[in-house]
């Protein structure tokens, strides 16, 4: 009996111990369930946040790829070579011989990747004629302002990032057809910074060959114009029209009288060795960059004019750094 009592007593002790352990396990289970519930709640919250973020990213992506700014459609005309365009310049009845020579020079500069700066009372009308001959309907104008500081500002509006008309023109010129861009009143901007960078990109083939860019100035004495590099090509456009041109303009510039063909500029000249002999007149400059630009102009001019003497004259006039003030 004593042994059975001891055994019963031990069993009671073990039972009490087991009940204590079981109670501990139950408490741990309840704690784990509580923590699991909190984790599930946190996971649900994070999933909801993730879903909202993905929705916002989708909306943001849609907005960023949506076309912005003024839509610009460039007509697609048959392509014409330089010979055809040279003939149109020669046959133009609105321009005087001086105007035709100026238009040939402008086209040579544009083909050479230069960014000529034009001034004069007849600039706007002159550029209108240039557009109708080179690339009818494929031209845009940009008004320079103080926010135009770096070359990147030409492609996206500062602040908003909206693509500019120049960006649209560059995209349209990728198909090989010429597109003209005229930047008006560059003295209102920081042209001393962006114009050299733009010209370098055009000359070196960093932009479409058919992207033709020129600029206009209204105040030749403005410090921004005087701060431009001395090798910036400059053209003064005055007294280039026939007396009756302004009367006949409405008729001659209507679509039925315009040859609706876009200039195909062809490939950029790759071998300039044939034009080194004309560099003999440029010894005083002793500049590889100047002679390379001049040789490029001669090559482009020969494609347009087929006149070596006139080609060299244009190159010597515009590739030579100007040491006097603009317009002098």
PDB file of C-alpha atoms in Angstrom:
ATOM      1  CA  UNK A   1       0.000   0.000   0.000  1.00  0.00           C
ATOM      2  CA  UNK A   2       2.846   2.354   0.883  1.00  0.00           C
ATOM      3  CA  UNK A   3       4.472   1.711  -2.507  1.00  0.00           C
ATOM      4  CA  UNK A   4       1.230   2.361  -4.355  1.00  0.00           C
ATOM      5  CA  UNK A   5       0.744   5.583  -2.381  1.00  0.00           C
ATOM      6  CA  UNK A   6       4.252   6.728  -3.341  1.00  0.00           C
ATOM      7  CA  UNK A   7       3.617   5.862  -6.966  1.00  0.00           C
ATOM      8  CA  UNK A   8       0.328   7.760  -6.919  1.00  0.00           C
ATOM      9  CA  UNK A   9       2.054  10.723  -5.331  1.00  0.00           C
ATOM     10  CA  UNK A  10       4.750  10.705  -8.076  1.00  0.00           C
ATOM     11  CA  UNK A  11       2.094  10.484 -10.751  1.00  0.00           C
ATOM     12  CA  UNK A  12       0.287  13.478  -9.265  1.00  0.00           C
ATOM     13  CA  UNK A  13       3.519  15.455  -9.291  1.00  0.00           C
ATOM     14  CA  UNK A  14       4.198  14.484 -12.931  1.00  0.00           C
ATOM     15  CA  UNK A  15       0.592  15.344 -13.858  1.00  0.00           C
ATOM     16  CA  UNK A  16       0.887  18.742 -12.234  1.00  0.00           C
ATOM     17  CA  UNK A  17       4.157  19.316 -14.054  1.00  0.00           C
ATOM     18  CA  UNK A  18       2.609  18.223 -17.365  1.00  0.00           C
ATOM     19  CA  UNK A  19      -0.385  20.507 -16.776  1.00  0.00           C
ATOM     20  CA  UNK A  20       2.019  23.393 -16.117  1.00  0.00           C
ATOM     21  CA  UNK A  21       3.936  22.643 -19.315  1.00  0.00           C
ATOM     22  CA  UNK A  22       0.671  22.342 -21.244  1.00  0.00           C
ATOM     23  CA  UNK A  23      -0.479  25.688 -19.910  1.00  0.00           C
ATOM     24  CA  UNK A  24       2.839  27.199 -21.012  1.00  0.00           C
ATOM     25  CA  UNK A  25       2.485  25.692 -24.484  1.00  0.00           C
ATOM     26  CA  UNK A  26      -1.064  27.049 -24.723  1.00  0.00           C
ATOM     27  CA  UNK A  27       0.157  30.513 -23.763  1.00  0.00           C
ATOM     28  CA  UNK A  28       2.930  30.323 -26.353  1.00  0.00           C
ATOM     29  CA  UNK A  29       0.396  29.159 -28.962  1.00  0.00           C
ATOM     30  CA  UNK A  30      -1.886  32.077 -28.215  1.00  0.00           C
ATOM     31  CA  UNK A  31       1.044  34.487 -28.405  1.00  0.00           C
ATOM     32  CA  UNK A  32       2.134  32.974 -31.726  1.00  0.00           C
ATOM     33  CA  UNK A  33      -1.426  33.238 -33.059  1.00  0.00           C
ATOM     34  CA  UNK A  34      -1.581  36.854 -31.988  1.00  0.00           C
ATOM     35  CA  UNK A  35       1.762  37.607 -33.666  1.00  0.00           C
ATOM     36  CA  UNK A  36       0.656  35.730 -36.787  1.00  0.00           C
ATOM     37  CA  UNK A  37      -2.488  37.828 -36.938  1.00  0.00           C
ATOM     38  CA  UNK A  38      -0.418  41.006 -36.671  1.00  0.00           C
ATOM     39  CA  UNK A  39       1.896  39.775 -39.448  1.00  0.00           C
ATOM     40  CA  UNK A  40      -1.073  38.982 -41.683  1.00  0.00           C
ATOM     41  CA  UNK A  41      -2.444  42.462 -41.065  1.00  0.00           C
ATOM     42  CA  UNK A  42       0.947  44.045 -41.882  1.00  0.00           C
ATOM     43  CA  UNK A  43       1.294  41.907 -45.030  1.00  0.00           C
ATOM     44  CA  UNK A  44      -2.167  42.954 -46.189  1.00  0.00           C
ATOM     45  CA  UNK A  45      -1.239  46.607 -45.567  1.00  0.00           C
ATOM     46  CA  UNK A  46       2.016  46.302 -47.513  1.00  0.00           C
ATOM     47  CA  UNK A  47       0.256  44.546 -50.397  1.00  0.00           C
ATOM     48  CA  UNK A  48      -2.305  47.336 -50.543  1.00  0.00           C
ATOM     49  CA  UNK A  49       0.476  49.965 -50.592  1.00  0.00           C
ATOM     50  CA  UNK A  50       2.298  48.037 -53.316  1.00  0.00           C
ATOM     51  CA  UNK A  51      -0.839  47.886 -55.446  1.00  0.00           C
ATOM     52  CA  UNK A  52      -1.339  51.660 -55.098  1.00  0.00           C
ATOM     53  CA  UNK A  53       2.303  52.343 -55.996  1.00  0.00           C
ATOM     54  CA  UNK A  54       2.075  50.147 -59.098  1.00  0.00           C
ATOM     55  CA  UNK A  55      -1.079  51.986 -60.136  1.00  0.00           C
ATOM     56  CA  UNK A  56       0.655  55.369 -59.667  1.00  0.00           C
ATOM     57  CA  UNK A  57       3.709  54.193 -61.662  1.00  0.00           C
ATOM     58  CA  UNK A  58       1.419  53.054 -64.463  1.00  0.00           C
ATOM     59  CA  UNK A  59      -0.317  56.438 -64.543  1.00  0.00           C
ATOM     60  CA  UNK A  60       3.034  58.262 -64.409  1.00  0.00           C
ATOM     61  CA  UNK A  61       4.390  56.171 -67.295  1.00  0.00           C
ATOM     62  CA  UNK A  62       1.290  56.913 -69.338  1.00  0.00           C
ATOM     63  CA  UNK A  63       1.620  60.639 -68.714  1.00  0.00           C
ATOM     64  CA  UNK A  64       5.353  60.726 -69.529  1.00  0.00           C
ATOM     65  CA  UNK A  65       4.895  58.985 -72.889  1.00  0.00           C
ATOM     66  CA  UNK A  66       1.853  60.993 -73.876  1.00  0.00           C
ATOM     67  CA  UNK A  67       2.660  63.498 -76.653  1.00  0.00           C
ATOM     68  CA  UNK A  68       3.080  66.985 -75.227  1.00  0.00           C
ATOM     69  CA  UNK A  69       3.311  70.439 -76.641  1.00  0.00           C
ATOM     70  CA  UNK A  70       2.135  71.544 -80.080  1.00  0.00           C
ATOM     71  CA  UNK A  71       1.748  68.557 -82.434  1.00  0.00           C
ATOM     72  CA  UNK A  72       3.669  69.088 -85.675  1.00  0.00           C
ATOM     73  CA  UNK A  73       3.063  67.082 -88.821  1.00  0.00           C
ATOM     74  CA  UNK A  74       5.671  67.294 -91.589  1.00  0.00           C
ATOM     75  CA  UNK A  75       4.385  66.550 -95.089  1.00  0.00           C
ATOM     76  CA  UNK A  76       6.037  63.693 -96.925  1.00  0.00           C
ATOM     77  CA  UNK A  77       7.029  64.801-100.429  1.00  0.00           C
ATOM     78  CA  UNK A  78       9.068  62.989-103.089  1.00  0.00           C
ATOM     79  CA  UNK A  79      12.802  63.462-102.580  1.00  0.00           C
ATOM     80  CA  UNK A  80      14.904  65.555-104.949  1.00  0.00           C
ATOM     81  CA  UNK A  81      18.670  65.838-105.359  1.00  0.00           C
ATOM     82  CA  UNK A  82      20.879  68.913-105.140  1.00  0.00           C
ATOM     83  CA  UNK A  83      20.931  69.397-108.904  1.00  0.00           C
ATOM     84  CA  UNK A  84      17.156  69.855-108.953  1.00  0.00           C
ATOM     85  CA  UNK A  85      17.289  72.351-106.097  1.00  0.00           C
ATOM     86  CA  UNK A  86      20.143  74.270-107.725  1.00  0.00           C
ATOM     87  CA  UNK A  87      17.969  74.620-110.830  1.00  0.00           C
ATOM     88  CA  UNK A  88      15.063  75.961-108.768  1.00  0.00           C
ATOM     89  CA  UNK A  89      17.324  78.610-107.248  1.00  0.00           C
ATOM     90  CA  UNK A  90      18.577  79.673-110.666  1.00  0.00           C
ATOM     91  CA  UNK A  91      15.042  79.827-112.103  1.00  0.00           C
ATOM     92  CA  UNK A  92      13.524  81.718-109.174  1.00  0.00           C
ATOM     93  CA  UNK A  93      11.954  84.922-110.494  1.00  0.00           C
ATOM     94  CA  UNK A  94      11.541  86.618-107.116  1.00  0.00           C
ATOM     95  CA  UNK A  95      15.242  86.879-106.256  1.00  0.00           C
ATOM     96  CA  UNK A  96      17.878  89.121-107.734  1.00  0.00           C
ATOM     97  CA  UNK A  97      21.198  87.569-108.705  1.00  0.00           C
ATOM     98  CA  UNK A  98      22.505  88.678-105.301  1.00  0.00           C
ATOM     99  CA  UNK A  99      19.601  86.893-103.640  1.00  0.00           C
ATOM    100  CA  UNK A 100      20.235  83.707-105.589  1.00  0.00           C
ATOM    101  CA  UNK A 101      23.909  83.801-104.619  1.00  0.00           C
ATOM    102  CA  UNK A 102      22.903  84.330-100.968  1.00  0.00           C
ATOM    103  CA  UNK A 103      20.511  81.368-101.113  1.00  0.00           C
ATOM    104  CA  UNK A 104      23.197  79.136-102.619  1.00  0.00           C
ATOM    105  CA  UNK A 105      25.589  80.196 -99.857  1.00  0.00           C
ATOM    106  CA  UNK A 106      22.958  79.488 -97.207  1.00  0.00           C
ATOM    107  CA  UNK A 107      22.306  76.019 -98.606  1.00  0.00           C
ATOM    108  CA  UNK A 108      26.051  75.258 -98.700  1.00  0.00           C
ATOM    109  CA  UNK A 109      26.366  76.306 -95.064  1.00  0.00           C
ATOM    110  CA  UNK A 110      23.391  74.165 -94.026  1.00  0.00           C
ATOM    111  CA  UNK A 111      24.752  71.165 -95.916  1.00  0.00           C
ATOM    112  CA  UNK A 112      28.107  71.701 -94.184  1.00  0.00           C
ATOM    113  CA  UNK A 113      26.520  71.394 -90.752  1.00  0.00           C
ATOM    114  CA  UNK A 114      26.969  75.073 -89.973  1.00  0.00           C
ATOM    115  CA  UNK A 115      24.503  77.212 -88.029  1.00  0.00           C
ATOM    116  CA  UNK A 116      24.531  80.517 -89.916  1.00  0.00           C
ATOM    117  CA  UNK A 117      23.323  83.689 -88.219  1.00  0.00           C
ATOM    118  CA  UNK A 118      21.264  85.925 -90.508  1.00  0.00           C
ATOM    119  CA  UNK A 119      20.365  89.582 -90.144  1.00  0.00           C
ATOM    120  CA  UNK A 120      18.807  92.245 -92.331  1.00  0.00           C
ATOM    121  CA  UNK A 121      15.451  93.705 -93.295  1.00  0.00           C
ATOM    122  CA  UNK A 122      14.537  90.903 -95.708  1.00  0.00           C
ATOM    123  CA  UNK A 123      15.557  87.904 -93.609  1.00  0.00           C
ATOM    124  CA  UNK A 124      12.031  86.607 -92.947  1.00  0.00           C
ATOM    125  CA  UNK A 125      11.023  86.745 -96.628  1.00  0.00           C
ATOM    126  CA  UNK A 126      14.358  85.291 -97.708  1.00  0.00           C
ATOM    127  CA  UNK A 127      13.974  82.306 -95.382  1.00  0.00           C
ATOM    128  CA  UNK A 128      10.438  81.784 -96.656  1.00  0.00           C
ATOM    129  CA  UNK A 129      11.820  81.435-100.181  1.00  0.00           C
ATOM    130  CA  UNK A 130      14.546  79.118 -98.889  1.00  0.00           C
ATOM    131  CA  UNK A 131      11.954  76.850 -97.281  1.00  0.00           C
ATOM    132  CA  UNK A 132       9.757  76.638-100.380  1.00  0.00           C
ATOM    133  CA  UNK A 133      12.743  75.616-102.481  1.00  0.00           C
ATOM    134  CA  UNK A 134      14.588  73.310-100.069  1.00  0.00           C
ATOM    135  CA  UNK A 135      11.779  71.579 -98.166  1.00  0.00           C
ATOM    136  CA  UNK A 136       8.297  73.044 -98.749  1.00  0.00           C
ATOM    137  CA  UNK A 137       6.101  72.740 -95.673  1.00  0.00           C
ATOM    138  CA  UNK A 138       8.844  71.069 -93.656  1.00  0.00           C
ATOM    139  CA  UNK A 139      10.000  73.961 -91.492  1.00  0.00           C
ATOM    140  CA  UNK A 140       9.516  75.231 -87.942  1.00  0.00           C
ATOM    141  CA  UNK A 141      10.351  78.492 -86.202  1.00  0.00           C
ATOM    142  CA  UNK A 142      11.436  78.903 -82.606  1.00  0.00           C
ATOM    143  CA  UNK A 143      11.489  82.156 -80.657  1.00  0.00           C
ATOM    144  CA  UNK A 144      14.585  82.353 -78.458  1.00  0.00           C
ATOM    145  CA  UNK A 145      14.119  83.498 -74.865  1.00  0.00           C
ATOM    146  CA  UNK A 146      16.222  83.796 -71.672  1.00  0.00           C
ATOM    147  CA  UNK A 147      15.453  80.194 -70.636  1.00  0.00           C
ATOM    148  CA  UNK A 148      17.430  78.934 -73.635  1.00  0.00           C
ATOM    149  CA  UNK A 149      20.863  78.412 -72.063  1.00  0.00           C
ATOM    150  CA  UNK A 150      22.273  74.993 -72.955  1.00  0.00           C
ATOM    151  CA  UNK A 151      21.981  72.923 -76.111  1.00  0.00           C
ATOM    152  CA  UNK A 152      19.701  70.498 -74.236  1.00  0.00           C
ATOM    153  CA  UNK A 153      17.158  73.309 -73.844  1.00  0.00           C
ATOM    154  CA  UNK A 154      16.655  73.188 -77.609  1.00  0.00           C
ATOM    155  CA  UNK A 155      15.189  69.686 -77.298  1.00  0.00           C
ATOM    156  CA  UNK A 156      13.089  70.017 -74.135  1.00  0.00           C
ATOM    157  CA  UNK A 157      11.527  73.085 -72.580  1.00  0.00           C
ATOM    158  CA  UNK A 158      13.284  73.991 -69.299  1.00  0.00           C
ATOM    159  CA  UNK A 159      11.121  73.179 -66.298  1.00  0.00           C
ATOM    160  CA  UNK A 160       8.313  71.275 -68.025  1.00  0.00           C
ATOM    161  CA  UNK A 161      10.491  68.980 -70.121  1.00  0.00           C
ATOM    162  CA  UNK A 162       7.992  69.224 -72.995  1.00  0.00           C
ATOM    163  CA  UNK A 163       9.652  68.295 -76.325  1.00  0.00           C
ATOM    164  CA  UNK A 164      10.290  71.317 -78.533  1.00  0.00           C
ATOM    165  CA  UNK A 165       9.541  71.823 -82.202  1.00  0.00           C
ATOM    166  CA  UNK A 166      13.249  71.351 -82.881  1.00  0.00           C
ATOM    167  CA  UNK A 167      13.016  67.878 -81.344  1.00  0.00           C
ATOM    168  CA  UNK A 168      10.098  67.111 -83.682  1.00  0.00           C
ATOM    169  CA  UNK A 169      12.081  68.452 -86.641  1.00  0.00           C
ATOM    170  CA  UNK A 170      15.122  66.337 -85.778  1.00  0.00           C
ATOM    171  CA  UNK A 171      12.927  63.246 -85.632  1.00  0.00           C
ATOM    172  CA  UNK A 172      11.343  64.075 -88.992  1.00  0.00           C
ATOM    173  CA  UNK A 173      14.776  64.586 -90.579  1.00  0.00           C
ATOM    174  CA  UNK A 174      15.843  61.022 -89.752  1.00  0.00           C
ATOM    175  CA  UNK A 175      14.184  59.728 -92.915  1.00  0.00           C
ATOM    176  CA  UNK A 176      16.707  61.655 -95.026  1.00  0.00           C
ATOM    177  CA  UNK A 177      14.444  64.470 -96.155  1.00  0.00           C
ATOM    178  CA  UNK A 178      15.507  67.984 -95.168  1.00  0.00           C
ATOM    179  CA  UNK A 179      13.737  69.943 -92.429  1.00  0.00           C
ATOM    180  CA  UNK A 180      14.495  73.606 -91.739  1.00  0.00           C
ATOM    181  CA  UNK A 181      14.560  75.130 -88.255  1.00  0.00           C
ATOM    182  CA  UNK A 182      14.830  78.884 -87.767  1.00  0.00           C
ATOM    183  CA  UNK A 183      15.639  80.175 -84.275  1.00  0.00           C
ATOM    184  CA  UNK A 184      14.581  83.817 -84.121  1.00  0.00           C
ATOM    185  CA  UNK A 185      16.151  86.528 -82.000  1.00  0.00           C
ATOM    186  CA  UNK A 186      18.996  84.518 -80.476  1.00  0.00           C
ATOM    187  CA  UNK A 187      20.317  87.618 -78.681  1.00  0.00           C
ATOM    188  CA  UNK A 188      17.448  87.088 -76.209  1.00  0.00           C
ATOM    189  CA  UNK A 189      19.077  83.810 -75.122  1.00  0.00           C
ATOM    190  CA  UNK A 190      22.485  82.599 -73.933  1.00  0.00           C
ATOM    191  CA  UNK A 191      23.505  81.857 -77.525  1.00  0.00           C
ATOM    192  CA  UNK A 192      27.207  82.051 -76.697  1.00  0.00           C
ATOM    193  CA  UNK A 193      26.798  78.699 -74.885  1.00  0.00           C
ATOM    194  CA  UNK A 194      24.352  76.642 -76.918  1.00  0.00           C
ATOM    195  CA  UNK A 195      25.139  77.738 -80.493  1.00  0.00           C
ATOM    196  CA  UNK A 196      28.755  76.419 -80.602  1.00  0.00           C
ATOM    197  CA  UNK A 197      27.643  73.096 -79.091  1.00  0.00           C
ATOM    198  CA  UNK A 198      24.815  72.792 -81.603  1.00  0.00           C
ATOM    199  CA  UNK A 199      27.104  73.571 -84.544  1.00  0.00           C
ATOM    200  CA  UNK A 200      29.633  71.009 -83.353  1.00  0.00           C
ATOM    201  CA  UNK A 201      26.963  68.289 -83.170  1.00  0.00           C
ATOM    202  CA  UNK A 202      25.742  69.132 -86.680  1.00  0.00           C
ATOM    203  CA  UNK A 203      29.213  69.277 -88.250  1.00  0.00           C
ATOM    204  CA  UNK A 204      30.315  65.997 -86.687  1.00  0.00           C
ATOM    205  CA  UNK A 205      27.253  64.024 -87.759  1.00  0.00           C
ATOM    206  CA  UNK A 206      25.755  63.758 -84.292  1.00  0.00           C
ATOM    207  CA  UNK A 207      22.395  64.916 -85.664  1.00  0.00           C
ATOM    208  CA  UNK A 208      20.454  63.938 -88.807  1.00  0.00           C
ATOM    209  CA  UNK A 209      22.115  65.267 -91.945  1.00  0.00           C
ATOM    210  CA  UNK A 210      18.832  66.670 -93.189  1.00  0.00           C
ATOM    211  CA  UNK A 211      18.347  68.830 -90.081  1.00  0.00           C
ATOM    212  CA  UNK A 212      19.080  72.370 -91.313  1.00  0.00           C
ATOM    213  CA  UNK A 213      19.264  75.007 -88.559  1.00  0.00           C
ATOM    214  CA  UNK A 214      19.866  78.724 -88.902  1.00  0.00           C
ATOM    215  CA  UNK A 215      19.369  81.699 -86.603  1.00  0.00           C
ATOM    216  CA  UNK A 216      18.341  85.326 -86.872  1.00  0.00           C
ATOM    217  CA  UNK A 217      19.328  88.397 -84.859  1.00  0.00           C
ATOM    218  CA  UNK A 218      17.574  91.721 -84.564  1.00  0.00           C
ATOM    219  CA  UNK A 219      20.228  93.696 -82.675  1.00  0.00           C
ATOM    220  CA  UNK A 220      23.711  93.249 -84.125  1.00  0.00           C
ATOM    221  CA  UNK A 221      25.238  95.395 -81.381  1.00  0.00           C
ATOM    222  CA  UNK A 222      23.839  93.226 -78.577  1.00  0.00           C
ATOM    223  CA  UNK A 223      26.550  91.836 -76.294  1.00  0.00           C
ATOM    224  CA  UNK A 224      25.245  88.287 -76.786  1.00  0.00           C
ATOM    225  CA  UNK A 225      25.800  88.568 -80.536  1.00  0.00           C
ATOM    226  CA  UNK A 226      29.254  90.041 -80.015  1.00  0.00           C
ATOM    227  CA  UNK A 227      30.067  87.161 -77.637  1.00  0.00           C
ATOM    228  CA  UNK A 228      29.467  84.519 -80.320  1.00  0.00           C
ATOM    229  CA  UNK A 229      32.590  82.718 -81.592  1.00  0.00           C
ATOM    230  CA  UNK A 230      34.404  84.586 -84.351  1.00  0.00           C
ATOM    231  CA  UNK A 231      34.034  81.605 -86.685  1.00  0.00           C
ATOM    232  CA  UNK A 232      30.222  81.719 -86.595  1.00  0.00           C
ATOM    233  CA  UNK A 233      29.018  82.159 -90.209  1.00  0.00           C
ATOM    234  CA  UNK A 234      27.060  85.399 -90.577  1.00  0.00           C
ATOM    235  CA  UNK A 235      24.920  86.622 -93.460  1.00  0.00           C
ATOM    236  CA  UNK A 236      23.395  90.044 -94.056  1.00  0.00           C
ATOM    237  CA  UNK A 237      20.243  89.801 -96.166  1.00  0.00           C
ATOM    238  CA  UNK A 238      19.164  93.075 -97.764  1.00  0.00           C
ATOM    239  CA  UNK A 239      18.129  94.072-101.275  1.00  0.00           C
ATOM    240  CA  UNK A 240      17.890  90.490-102.533  1.00  0.00           C
ATOM    241  CA  UNK A 241      14.383  90.641-104.074  1.00  0.00           C
ATOM    242  CA  UNK A 242      13.041  91.850-107.376  1.00  0.00           C
ATOM    243  CA  UNK A 243      10.851  94.970-107.086  1.00  0.00           C
ATOM    244  CA  UNK A 244       7.731  93.074-108.092  1.00  0.00           C
ATOM    245  CA  UNK A 245       8.401  90.094-105.815  1.00  0.00           C
ATOM    246  CA  UNK A 246       6.205  91.366-103.015  1.00  0.00           C
ATOM    247  CA  UNK A 247       3.243  91.805-105.349  1.00  0.00           C
ATOM    248  CA  UNK A 248       3.635  88.364-106.921  1.00  0.00           C
ATOM    249  CA  UNK A 249       4.419  86.555-103.667  1.00  0.00           C
ATOM    250  CA  UNK A 250       0.859  85.462-102.930  1.00  0.00           C
ATOM    251  CA  UNK A 251       0.691  83.793-106.330  1.00  0.00           C
ATOM    252  CA  UNK A 252       4.186  82.381-106.683  1.00  0.00           C
ATOM    253  CA  UNK A 253       4.270  80.974-103.145  1.00  0.00           C
ATOM    254  CA  UNK A 254       0.925  79.193-103.366  1.00  0.00           C
ATOM    255  CA  UNK A 255       1.124  75.416-103.375  1.00  0.00           C
ATOM    256  CA  UNK A 256       0.152  75.073-107.045  1.00  0.00           C
ATOM    257  CA  UNK A 257       3.276  77.016-108.092  1.00  0.00           C
ATOM    258  CA  UNK A 258       5.703  75.340-105.663  1.00  0.00           C
ATOM    259  CA  UNK A 259       7.600  72.206-106.617  1.00  0.00           C
ATOM    260  CA  UNK A 260       6.542  69.923-103.769  1.00  0.00           C
ATOM    261  CA  UNK A 261       9.778  67.993-103.443  1.00  0.00           C
ATOM    262  CA  UNK A 262      12.025  67.712-100.403  1.00  0.00           C
ATOM    263  CA  UNK A 263      15.782  67.894-100.695  1.00  0.00           C
ATOM    264  CA  UNK A 264      17.614  64.642-100.123  1.00  0.00           C
ATOM    265  CA  UNK A 265      21.029  65.889 -98.935  1.00  0.00           C
ATOM    266  CA  UNK A 266      22.688  62.564 -99.664  1.00  0.00           C
ATOM    267  CA  UNK A 267      25.647  61.266 -97.698  1.00  0.00           C
ATOM    268  CA  UNK A 268      28.088  63.472 -95.848  1.00  0.00           C
ATOM    269  CA  UNK A 269      31.387  63.866 -97.765  1.00  0.00           C
ATOM    270  CA  UNK A 270      33.903  61.427 -96.313  1.00  0.00           C
ATOM    271  CA  UNK A 271      36.987  62.151 -98.423  1.00  0.00           C
ATOM    272  CA  UNK A 272      38.112  65.787 -98.477  1.00  0.00           C
ATOM    273  CA  UNK A 273      41.594  65.169 -99.852  1.00  0.00           C
ATOM    274  CA  UNK A 274      40.645  66.472-103.304  1.00  0.00           C
ATOM    275  CA  UNK A 275      40.019  69.923-101.864  1.00  0.00           C
ATOM    276  CA  UNK A 276      43.318  70.484-100.048  1.00  0.00           C
ATOM    277  CA  UNK A 277      44.841  72.612-102.812  1.00  0.00           C
ATOM    278  CA  UNK A 278      42.470  75.489-102.108  1.00  0.00           C
ATOM    279  CA  UNK A 279      43.812  75.633 -98.541  1.00  0.00           C
ATOM    280  CA  UNK A 280      46.884  77.458 -99.849  1.00  0.00           C
ATOM    281  CA  UNK A 281      45.054  80.747 -99.379  1.00  0.00           C
ATOM    282  CA  UNK A 282      44.516  80.111 -95.663  1.00  0.00           C
ATOM    283  CA  UNK A 283      48.093  79.823 -94.388  1.00  0.00           C
ATOM    284  CA  UNK A 284      47.661  82.761 -92.035  1.00  0.00           C
ATOM    285  CA  UNK A 285      45.101  80.926 -89.916  1.00  0.00           C
ATOM    286  CA  UNK A 286      47.174  77.799 -89.297  1.00  0.00           C
ATOM    287  CA  UNK A 287      44.162  75.957 -87.926  1.00  0.00           C
ATOM    288  CA  UNK A 288      43.252  72.361 -88.749  1.00  0.00           C
ATOM    289  CA  UNK A 289      39.627  72.910 -87.718  1.00  0.00           C
ATOM    290  CA  UNK A 290      39.302  75.934 -90.011  1.00  0.00           C
ATOM    291  CA  UNK A 291      40.821  74.160 -93.011  1.00  0.00           C
ATOM    292  CA  UNK A 292      38.692  71.058 -92.405  1.00  0.00           C
ATOM    293  CA  UNK A 293      35.537  73.169 -92.301  1.00  0.00           C
ATOM    294  CA  UNK A 294      36.588  75.008 -95.451  1.00  0.00           C
ATOM    295  CA  UNK A 295      37.277  71.756 -97.282  1.00  0.00           C
ATOM    296  CA  UNK A 296      33.873  70.442 -96.210  1.00  0.00           C
ATOM    297  CA  UNK A 297      32.209  73.601 -97.555  1.00  0.00           C
ATOM    298  CA  UNK A 298      34.016  73.265-100.877  1.00  0.00           C
ATOM    299  CA  UNK A 299      32.897  69.636-101.184  1.00  0.00           C
ATOM    300  CA  UNK A 300      29.281  70.540-100.414  1.00  0.00           C
ATOM    301  CA  UNK A 301      29.387  73.568-102.716  1.00  0.00           C
ATOM    302  CA  UNK A 302      30.763  71.489-105.590  1.00  0.00           C
ATOM    303  CA  UNK A 303      27.818  69.102-105.242  1.00  0.00           C
ATOM    304  CA  UNK A 304      25.435  72.037-105.497  1.00  0.00           C
ATOM    305  CA  UNK A 305      27.208  74.385-107.923  1.00  0.00           C
ATOM    306  CA  UNK A 306      29.667  72.309-109.939  1.00  0.00           C
ATOM    307  CA  UNK A 307      31.763  75.501-110.018  1.00  0.00           C
ATOM    308  CA  UNK A 308      35.146  75.181-108.294  1.00  0.00           C
ATOM    309  CA  UNK A 309      35.876  78.925-108.193  1.00  0.00           C
ATOM    310  CA  UNK A 310      32.488  79.786-106.667  1.00  0.00           C
ATOM    311  CA  UNK A 311      32.784  76.877-104.239  1.00  0.00           C
ATOM    312  CA  UNK A 312      36.159  78.114-103.010  1.00  0.00           C
ATOM    313  CA  UNK A 313      34.859  81.677-102.738  1.00  0.00           C
ATOM    314  CA  UNK A 314      32.013  80.576-100.462  1.00  0.00           C
ATOM    315  CA  UNK A 315      34.350  78.468 -98.333  1.00  0.00           C
ATOM    316  CA  UNK A 316      36.910  81.251 -97.908  1.00  0.00           C
ATOM    317  CA  UNK A 317      34.177  83.741 -97.040  1.00  0.00           C
ATOM    318  CA  UNK A 318      32.381  81.714 -94.375  1.00  0.00           C
ATOM    319  CA  UNK A 319      34.956  79.275 -92.980  1.00  0.00           C
ATOM    320  CA  UNK A 320      37.503  81.993 -92.207  1.00  0.00           C
ATOM    321  CA  UNK A 321      37.166  83.294 -88.634  1.00  0.00           C
ATOM    322  CA  UNK A 322      35.802  86.848 -88.591  1.00  0.00           C
ATOM    323  CA  UNK A 323      37.897  89.191 -86.508  1.00  0.00           C
ATOM    324  CA  UNK A 324      35.573  92.181 -86.842  1.00  0.00           C
ATOM    325  CA  UNK A 325      32.260  92.735 -85.109  1.00  0.00           C
ATOM    326  CA  UNK A 326      29.141  91.174 -86.602  1.00  0.00           C
ATOM    327  CA  UNK A 327      27.731  93.162 -89.471  1.00  0.00           C
ATOM    328  CA  UNK A 328      30.888  95.202 -89.975  1.00  0.00           C
TER     329      UNK A 328
END
